[in-house]
């Protein structure tokens, strides 16, 4: 799919254009404030961005990036939504849910069987975009840190 602007909440723009990403800001957010990525190196973050579909949310007036998400996918059967972060200064405005819904809608044409994510504290944000808890979590396994 081409880099594109996606339906966005009033006053904001959601885009998949990698050229708009503020990589330094994304690294600052994730490595310094996101429990799942604390201490992640800039090199590791840049590699993650390069290997993923990326979504940025931007203030429509200033153009400043205010949120980020990335998706790892084969574009055929599976996707993993990760590194979702909303700047603390704009939280509570529904941007996390809008971003999750934009990702869902942007991936819909691929006909993916499953889009997964993991969260310790934002279940209600993702539920508003249609995500549900696993019905059979005992079927799933992981290799690596829990």
Backbone as ProteinMPNN parsed JSONL, in Angstrom:
{"seq_chain_A": "XXXXXXXXXXXXXXXXXXXXXXXXXXXXXXXXXXXXXXXXXXXXXXXXXXXXXXXXXXXXXXXXXXXXXXXXXXXXXXXXXXXXXXXXXXXXXXXXXXXXXXXXXXXXXXXXXXXXXXXXXXXXXXXXXXXXXXXXXXXXXXXXXX", "coords_chain_A": {"N_chain_A": [[0.836, -1.176, 0.0], [0.431, 2.259, -0.64], [2.163, 5.095, 0.818], [0.225, 7.047, 2.885], [-2.301, 9.436, 3.871], [-4.494, 8.963, 6.547], [-7.926, 8.497, 7.72], [-8.645, 10.75, 10.328], [-8.76, 12.041, 13.739], [-10.404, 15.153, 14.515], [-8.36, 17.962, 14.093], [-6.012, 16.622, 13.986], [-3.655, 14.599, 12.131], [-3.27, 11.417, 10.688], [-0.763, 9.424, 9.446], [0.993, 7.27, 7.167], [3.363, 7.882, 6.08], [6.725, 7.447, 5.976], [8.649, 9.421, 5.874], [7.769, 11.524, 7.386], [8.112, 10.857, 10.024], [9.327, 11.607, 13.262], [12.08, 10.574, 14.216], [13.926, 10.846, 16.318], [12.319, 11.844, 18.389], [10.491, 9.713, 18.649], [12.262, 7.712, 19.526], [13.034, 8.87, 21.966], [10.548, 8.897, 23.348], [9.932, 6.082, 23.482], [12.275, 4.757, 24.514], [12.636, 6.087, 26.884], [10.202, 6.315, 28.258], [8.341, 4.3, 27.825], [7.225, 1.359, 29.148], [7.787, -1.145, 27.978], [9.949, -0.761, 26.321], [12.069, 0.485, 27.533], [15.243, 1.902, 27.648], [15.938, 1.035, 25.112], [18.107, 1.073, 22.361], [19.019, 3.734, 20.086], [19.854, 2.845, 17.595], [18.702, 0.284, 17.491], [16.017, 1.018, 17.587], [15.773, 2.496, 15.19], [16.263, 0.424, 13.36], [14.026, -1.154, 13.875], [11.992, 0.55, 12.982], [12.64, 0.664, 10.249], [12.031, -1.95, 9.446], [9.289, -2.161, 9.525], [5.731, -1.351, 9.135], [4.815, 1.947, 9.589], [3.128, 4.316, 11.628], [2.191, 7.579, 12.117], [0.911, 10.157, 14.22], [-0.082, 13.452, 13.879], [-0.105, 16.878, 14.868], [-2.422, 18.915, 13.327], [-2.068, 21.603, 12.813], [0.548, 22.519, 13.659], [2.098, 20.437, 12.733], [3.621, 18.85, 14.307], [4.7, 15.743, 15.616], [2.642, 13.619, 17.551], [1.975, 11.103, 18.339], [2.616, 7.56, 17.89], [2.856, 4.433, 16.176], [3.713, 1.081, 15.284], [3.713, -1.629, 12.899], [4.353, -4.994, 12.452], [4.355, -7.185, 9.822], [3.385, -9.789, 7.495], [1.822, -9.091, 5.48], [-0.133, -10.737, 4.522], [-1.232, -12.827, 6.17], [-0.871, -12.252, 8.904], [-0.331, -9.881, 11.559], [1.457, -7.813, 13.855], [0.787, -5.446, 16.148], [2.547, -2.873, 17.583], [4.626, -0.911, 19.846], [2.998, 1.302, 20.375], [2.433, 4.581, 21.144], [1.396, 7.48, 22.806], [1.903, 10.879, 23.125], [2.377, 12.31, 26.306], [1.251, 14.823, 26.729], [-1.023, 14.97, 25.145], [-2.691, 12.948, 25.796], [-5.782, 11.258, 26.595], [-7.492, 12.29, 24.746], [-8.521, 10.54, 22.965], [-6.772, 9.71, 21.012], [-5.17, 7.399, 21.01], [-7.002, 5.286, 20.65], [-8.045, 6.117, 18.189], [-5.765, 5.881, 16.616], [-5.251, 3.089, 16.789], [-7.588, 2.17, 15.526], [-7.223, 3.293, 12.989], [-4.968, 1.877, 12.137], [-6.067, -0.733, 12.108], [-8.043, -0.385, 10.086], [-6.445, 0.377, 7.92], [-4.997, -1.934, 7.494], [-6.974, -3.713, 6.754], [-7.553, -4.26, 3.919], [-5.657, -6.216, 3.306], [-6.632, -8.605, 4.218], [-5.943, -10.012, 6.536], [-5.57, -12.754, 8.777], [-5.215, -12.468, 11.484], [-4.548, -9.914, 13.862], [-2.379, -9.085, 16.281], [-1.623, -7.814, 19.585], [0.085, -6.656, 22.509], [-0.544, -5.597, 25.795], [-0.14, -4.006, 28.933], [-1.697, -2.241, 30.272], [-3.641, -0.865, 28.774], [-6.022, -1.949, 27.821], [-8.71, -1.116, 27.474], [-8.484, 0.965, 25.648], [-7.759, -0.318, 23.239], [-9.876, -2.101, 23.006], [-11.986, -0.462, 22.26], [-11.415, -0.158, 19.605], [-12.006, -2.577, 18.631], [-10.422, -4.749, 19.36], [-9.913, -7.784, 21.193], [-9.551, -9.79, 24.186], [-7.481, -12.728, 24.18], [-9.127, -15.69, 23.279], [-8.325, -18.269, 23.733], [-5.829, -18.407, 25.409], [-4.042, -20.325, 26.259], [-3.184, -21.654, 24.027], [-1.202, -20.178, 22.907], [2.241, -19.385, 22.673], [5.46, -18.118, 23.69], [8.75, -17.04, 22.872], [11.373, -15.809, 24.551], [11.73, -12.796, 26.535], [9.225, -12.279, 28.964]], "CA_chain_A": [[0.0, 0.0, 0.0], [1.184, 3.498, -0.717], [2.151, 5.974, 1.972], [-1.036, 7.749, 2.744], [-2.974, 10.036, 5.014], [-5.614, 8.126, 6.956], [-8.953, 9.23, 8.47], [-8.031, 11.206, 11.573], [-9.585, 12.877, 14.608], [-10.334, 16.578, 14.207], [-7.182, 18.646, 14.601], [-4.853, 15.743, 13.886], [-3.49, 13.829, 10.903], [-2.607, 10.13, 10.838], [-0.09, 9.166, 8.181], [1.955, 6.165, 7.07], [4.535, 8.397, 5.371], [7.9, 7.322, 6.852], [9.413, 10.651, 5.847], [7.252, 12.454, 8.397], [8.416, 10.398, 11.38], [10.361, 12.267, 14.055], [12.747, 9.4, 14.798], [14.525, 11.194, 17.609], [11.224, 11.923, 19.351], [10.01, 8.347, 18.862], [13.246, 7.04, 20.375], [12.919, 9.47, 23.298], [9.327, 8.371, 23.965], [9.963, 4.653, 23.762], [13.396, 4.345, 25.361], [12.612, 6.77, 28.169], [8.905, 6.399, 28.941], [7.477, 3.15, 27.521], [7.699, 0.253, 29.986], [8.224, -2.28, 27.179], [11.105, -0.426, 25.488], [13.014, 1.306, 28.292], [16.647, 1.657, 27.356], [16.169, 0.596, 23.728], [19.069, 1.952, 21.691], [18.548, 4.432, 18.888], [20.125, 1.958, 16.465], [17.675, -0.764, 17.528], [14.744, 1.647, 17.228], [15.804, 2.792, 13.758], [16.11, -0.855, 12.65], [12.617, -1.545, 14.027], [11.227, 1.405, 12.076], [12.931, 0.254, 8.873], [11.435, -3.246, 9.154], [7.878, -2.145, 9.912], [4.816, -0.312, 8.681], [4.826, 2.946, 10.653], [1.991, 5.225, 11.668], [2.404, 8.747, 12.953], [-0.192, 11.095, 14.415], [0.521, 14.775, 13.85], [-0.96, 18.043, 15.077], [-2.744, 19.416, 11.992], [-1.609, 22.985, 12.651], [2.007, 22.64, 13.781], [2.774, 19.314, 12.088], [4.404, 18.118, 15.316], [4.249, 14.379, 15.88], [2.109, 13.478, 18.905], [1.775, 9.678, 18.653], [3.319, 6.642, 16.992], [2.636, 2.984, 16.268], [4.28, 0.345, 14.156], [3.143, -2.941, 12.66], [5.182, -5.998, 11.797], [3.381, -8.02, 9.119], [3.707, -10.418, 6.212], [0.824, -8.512, 4.571], [-0.947, -11.818, 3.962], [-1.982, -13.586, 7.163], [-0.615, -11.926, 10.302], [0.308, -8.61, 11.91], [1.694, -7.521, 15.26], [0.742, -4.018, 16.431], [3.431, -2.657, 18.725], [5.227, 0.406, 20.07], [1.978, 2.356, 20.344], [2.747, 5.583, 22.156], [0.76, 8.79, 22.663], [2.586, 11.872, 23.946], [1.653, 12.576, 27.563], [0.542, 16.094, 26.65], [-2.279, 14.87, 24.384], [-3.449, 11.767, 26.222], [-7.142, 11.523, 27.036], [-8.255, 12.87, 23.636], [-8.955, 9.471, 22.071], [-5.822, 9.489, 19.918], [-4.724, 6.003, 21.015], [-8.056, 4.496, 20.014], [-8.097, 6.517, 16.778], [-4.595, 5.297, 15.958], [-5.496, 1.647, 16.669], [-8.626, 1.989, 14.503], [-6.616, 3.606, 11.691], [-4.138, 0.721, 11.795], [-7.017, -1.799, 11.756], [-8.663, -0.086, 8.792], [-5.403, 0.39, 6.893], [-4.6, -3.326, 7.241], [-8.136, -4.5, 6.328], [-7.482, -4.786, 2.551], [-4.773, -7.377, 3.217], [-7.36, -9.807, 4.592], [-5.162, -10.735, 7.549], [-6.325, -13.644, 9.668], [-5.095, -12.06, 12.884], [-3.684, -8.815, 14.282], [-2.157, -9.222, 17.722], [-0.888, -6.805, 20.333], [0.205, -6.947, 23.942], [-0.612, -4.394, 26.622], [-0.288, -4.235, 30.362], [-2.549, -1.259, 30.932], [-4.493, -0.081, 27.866], [-7.014, -2.844, 27.212], [-9.915, -0.385, 27.078], [-8.165, 1.748, 24.44], [-7.799, -1.208, 22.085], [-11.223, -2.683, 22.91], [-12.812, 0.492, 21.509], [-11.095, -0.344, 18.188], [-12.426, -3.922, 18.259], [-9.529, -5.808, 19.842], [-10.447, -8.58, 22.296], [-8.572, -10.662, 24.824], [-7.393, -14.033, 23.529], [-10.129, -16.652, 23.744], [-7.629, -19.49, 24.168], [-4.434, -18.006, 25.594], [-3.21, -21.493, 26.478], [-2.674, -22.108, 22.73], [-0.131, -19.293, 22.489], [3.519, -19.516, 23.352], [6.414, -17.065, 23.362], [10.161, -17.294, 23.063], [11.965, -14.528, 24.934], [11.301, -12.177, 27.789], [7.79, -12.126, 29.166]], "C_chain_A": [[0.883, 1.242, 0.0], [1.142, 4.234, 0.612], [0.953, 6.893, 1.815], [-1.448, 8.44, 4.029], [-4.209, 9.197, 5.293], [-6.673, 8.978, 7.651], [-8.451, 9.516, 9.885], [-9.006, 12.004, 12.425], [-9.398, 14.359, 14.247], [-9.119, 17.217, 14.877], [-5.903, 17.842, 14.494], [-4.829, 15.062, 12.522], [-2.8, 12.519, 11.257], [-2.042, 9.776, 9.474], [0.833, 7.962, 8.283], [3.224, 6.605, 6.341], [5.762, 8.32, 6.278], [8.756, 8.583, 6.893], [8.968, 11.674, 6.876], [7.649, 12.074, 9.817], [9.529, 11.219, 12.012], [11.072, 11.159, 14.834], [13.376, 9.686, 16.151], [13.451, 11.247, 18.69], [10.68, 10.533, 19.665], [10.967, 7.597, 19.784], [13.168, 7.558, 21.807], [11.695, 8.909, 24.029], [9.511, 6.929, 24.422], [11.075, 4.271, 24.737], [13.348, 4.966, 26.75], [11.312, 6.706, 28.932], [7.987, 5.197, 28.709], [8.01, 1.911, 28.238], [8.269, -0.907, 29.183], [9.506, -2.01, 26.389], [12.149, 0.414, 26.226], [14.448, 0.91, 27.96], [16.947, 1.177, 25.948], [17.109, 1.586, 23.048], [18.45, 2.616, 20.469], [18.747, 3.55, 17.656], [19.073, 0.864, 16.36], [16.331, -0.183, 17.104], [14.693, 1.961, 15.738], [15.636, 1.522, 12.929], [14.663, -1.333, 12.726], [11.734, -0.735, 13.083], [11.417, 0.938, 10.636], [12.228, -1.043, 8.491], [9.935, -3.311, 9.371], [7.066, -1.176, 9.069], [4.695, 0.66, 9.849], [3.668, 3.907, 10.491], [2.327, 6.37, 12.609], [1.121, 9.544, 13.063], [0.452, 12.46, 14.603], [-0.524, 15.844, 14.146], [-1.174, 18.683, 13.708], [-2.242, 20.834, 11.756], [-0.082, 23.057, 12.634], [2.76, 21.564, 13.002], [3.599, 18.479, 13.041], [3.824, 16.736, 15.541], [3.815, 14.257, 17.335], [1.847, 12.025, 19.293], [2.442, 8.838, 17.571], [2.826, 5.219, 17.219], [3.361, 2.344, 15.097], [3.671, -1.041, 14.1], [4.177, -3.795, 11.947], [4.21, -6.969, 11.142], [3.974, -8.667, 7.882], [2.773, -9.926, 5.114], [-0.049, -9.577, 3.897], [-1.818, -12.496, 5.012], [-1.909, -13.03, 8.579], [0.0, -10.538, 10.448], [0.428, -8.502, 13.424], [1.731, -6.001, 15.403], [1.572, -3.768, 17.679], [3.922, -1.215, 18.788], [4.22, 1.543, 19.932], [2.265, 3.315, 21.491], [2.05, 6.89, 21.808], [1.461, 9.738, 23.638], [1.734, 12.206, 25.17], [0.818, 13.85, 27.498], [-0.774, 16.049, 25.901], [-3.084, 13.622, 24.746], [-4.834, 12.18, 26.704], [-8.018, 12.136, 25.959], [-8.722, 11.818, 22.638], [-7.985, 9.159, 20.943], [-5.317, 8.044, 19.866], [-5.73, 5.1, 20.327], [-8.149, 4.831, 18.533], [-6.934, 5.912, 16.002], [-4.777, 3.794, 15.766], [-6.54, 1.359, 15.595], [-8.076, 2.277, 13.113], [-5.728, 2.461, 11.218], [-5.036, -0.427, 11.333], [-7.577, -1.581, 10.353], [-7.65, -0.101, 7.651], [-4.981, -1.031, 6.526], [-5.738, -4.171, 6.657], [-8.019, -5.038, 4.893], [-6.559, -6.0, 2.373], [-5.498, -8.682, 3.544], [-6.615, -10.66, 5.607], [-6.068, -11.602, 8.414], [-6.331, -13.115, 11.096], [-4.161, -10.862, 13.007], [-3.577, -8.919, 15.796], [-1.492, -7.978, 18.283], [-0.783, -7.291, 21.759], [0.167, -5.628, 24.688], [-0.766, -4.779, 28.08], [-1.372, -3.35, 30.965], [-3.517, -0.499, 30.031], [-5.533, -0.94, 27.159], [-8.238, -2.09, 26.694], [-9.691, 0.465, 25.835], [-8.335, 0.88, 23.204], [-9.171, -1.859, 21.906], [-12.147, -1.762, 22.115], [-12.569, 0.395, 20.006], [-11.388, -1.775, 17.735], [-11.527, -5.052, 18.713], [-10.161, -6.486, 21.052], [-9.323, -9.373, 22.944], [-8.587, -12.008, 24.104], [-8.41, -14.995, 24.131], [-9.484, -17.929, 24.255], [-6.147, -19.17, 24.373], [-3.498, -19.189, 25.817], [-2.679, -22.083, 25.175], [-1.435, -21.327, 22.304], [1.112, -19.526, 23.323], [4.423, -18.39, 22.915], [7.825, -17.559, 23.632], [10.778, -15.948, 23.388], [11.372, -14.007, 26.214], [9.777, -12.037, 27.825], [7.575, -10.776, 29.695]], "O_chain_A": [[1.965, 1.245, 0.588], [0.236, 4.043, 1.423], [0.708, 7.443, 0.741], [-1.009, 8.083, 5.122], [-4.894, 8.77, 4.364], [-6.363, 10.071, 8.126], [-7.903, 8.638, 10.551], [-9.966, 12.577, 11.908], [-8.351, 14.754, 13.736], [-8.884, 17.035, 16.071], [-4.831, 18.319, 14.866], [-5.854, 14.962, 11.847], [-1.849, 12.509, 12.039], [-2.749, 9.821, 8.467], [1.384, 7.671, 9.345], [4.071, 5.771, 6.022], [5.836, 9.058, 7.261], [9.509, 8.79, 7.845], [9.717, 12.595, 7.202], [7.532, 12.895, 10.726], [10.547, 11.495, 11.378], [10.706, 10.85, 15.968], [13.352, 8.832, 17.036], [13.661, 10.743, 19.793], [10.434, 10.214, 20.828], [10.531, 6.923, 20.717], [13.227, 6.775, 22.755], [11.791, 8.496, 25.184], [9.28, 6.594, 25.584], [10.83, 3.533, 25.691], [13.946, 4.44, 27.689], [11.286, 7.004, 30.127], [6.943, 5.099, 29.354], [9.124, 1.465, 27.962], [9.165, -1.596, 29.67], [10.092, -2.944, 25.841], [13.026, 0.997, 25.589], [14.809, -0.266, 27.991], [18.109, 0.933, 25.62], [16.923, 2.798, 23.152], [17.481, 2.117, 19.896], [17.892, 3.518, 16.772], [18.604, 0.551, 15.265], [15.589, -0.813, 16.35], [13.675, 1.718, 15.09], [14.947, 1.535, 11.909], [14.132, -1.86, 11.748], [10.828, -1.283, 12.455], [10.445, 0.831, 9.887], [11.864, -1.223, 7.329], [9.362, -4.4, 9.399], [7.609, -0.307, 8.386], [4.492, 0.233, 10.986], [3.278, 4.265, 9.38], [2.702, 6.15, 13.76], [0.335, 9.605, 12.118], [1.398, 12.616, 15.374], [-1.678, 15.734, 13.73], [-0.205, 18.965, 13.002], [-2.015, 21.225, 10.611], [0.507, 23.597, 11.697], [3.925, 21.753, 12.649], [4.216, 17.497, 12.627], [2.609, 16.57, 15.644], [4.507, 14.72, 18.242], [1.532, 11.742, 20.449], [2.784, 9.328, 16.494], [2.429, 4.856, 18.326], [3.592, 2.972, 14.064], [3.181, -1.566, 15.099], [4.793, -3.371, 10.969], [3.336, -7.519, 11.812], [4.935, -8.166, 7.298], [2.92, -10.303, 3.952], [-0.626, -9.341, 2.835], [-3.006, -12.72, 4.782], [-2.797, -13.305, 9.387], [0.748, -10.078, 9.585], [-0.395, -9.033, 14.17], [2.608, -5.345, 14.842], [1.33, -4.379, 18.72], [3.661, -0.413, 17.892], [4.552, 2.618, 19.431], [2.332, 2.916, 22.654], [2.102, 7.351, 20.668], [1.594, 9.437, 24.824], [0.517, 12.364, 25.067], [-0.221, 13.939, 28.152], [-1.569, 16.983, 25.999], [-4.054, 13.287, 24.066], [-5.036, 13.304, 27.161], [-9.173, 12.472, 26.223], [-9.259, 12.158, 21.584], [-8.328, 8.425, 20.016], [-5.064, 7.523, 18.78], [-5.36, 4.248, 19.518], [-8.313, 3.935, 17.705], [-7.1, 5.481, 14.861], [-4.487, 3.275, 14.689], [-6.394, 0.404, 14.832], [-8.421, 1.583, 12.156], [-5.732, 2.114, 10.037], [-4.792, -1.025, 10.285], [-7.579, -2.499, 9.532], [-7.962, -0.542, 6.545], [-4.645, -1.299, 5.373], [-5.48, -5.247, 6.117], [-8.364, -6.198, 4.669], [-6.68, -6.727, 1.387], [-5.021, -9.756, 3.179], [-6.653, -11.888, 5.543], [-7.193, -11.219, 8.736], [-7.305, -13.282, 11.83], [-3.122, -10.796, 12.351], [-4.582, -8.847, 16.502], [-0.881, -7.195, 17.555], [-1.477, -8.222, 22.166], [0.778, -4.65, 24.258], [-1.437, -5.755, 28.413], [-1.907, -3.654, 32.031], [-4.162, 0.441, 30.497], [-5.881, -0.67, 26.009], [-8.744, -2.384, 25.611], [-10.618, 0.663, 25.049], [-8.975, 1.287, 22.235], [-9.583, -2.137, 20.779], [-13.003, -2.242, 21.371], [-13.413, 0.814, 19.214], [-11.069, -2.153, 16.607], [-11.843, -6.216, 18.469], [-10.857, -5.845, 21.839], [-8.277, -9.602, 22.336], [-9.588, -12.381, 23.492], [-8.533, -15.096, 25.351], [-10.042, -18.601, 25.123], [-5.304, -19.616, 23.594], [-2.293, -19.076, 25.59], [-1.797, -22.941, 25.216], [-0.696, -21.774, 21.428], [1.041, -19.823, 24.515], [4.185, -17.768, 21.879], [8.054, -18.389, 24.512], [10.711, -15.029, 22.571], [10.606, -14.693, 26.891], [9.143, -11.714, 26.82], [6.436, -10.389, 29.955]]}, "name": "protein", "num_of_chains": 1, "seq": "XXXXXXXXXXXXXXXXXXXXXXXXXXXXXXXXXXXXXXXXXXXXXXXXXXXXXXXXXXXXXXXXXXXXXXXXXXXXXXXXXXXXXXXXXXXXXXXXXXXXXXXXXXXXXXXXXXXXXXXXXXXXXXXXXXXXXXXXXXXXXXXXXX"}
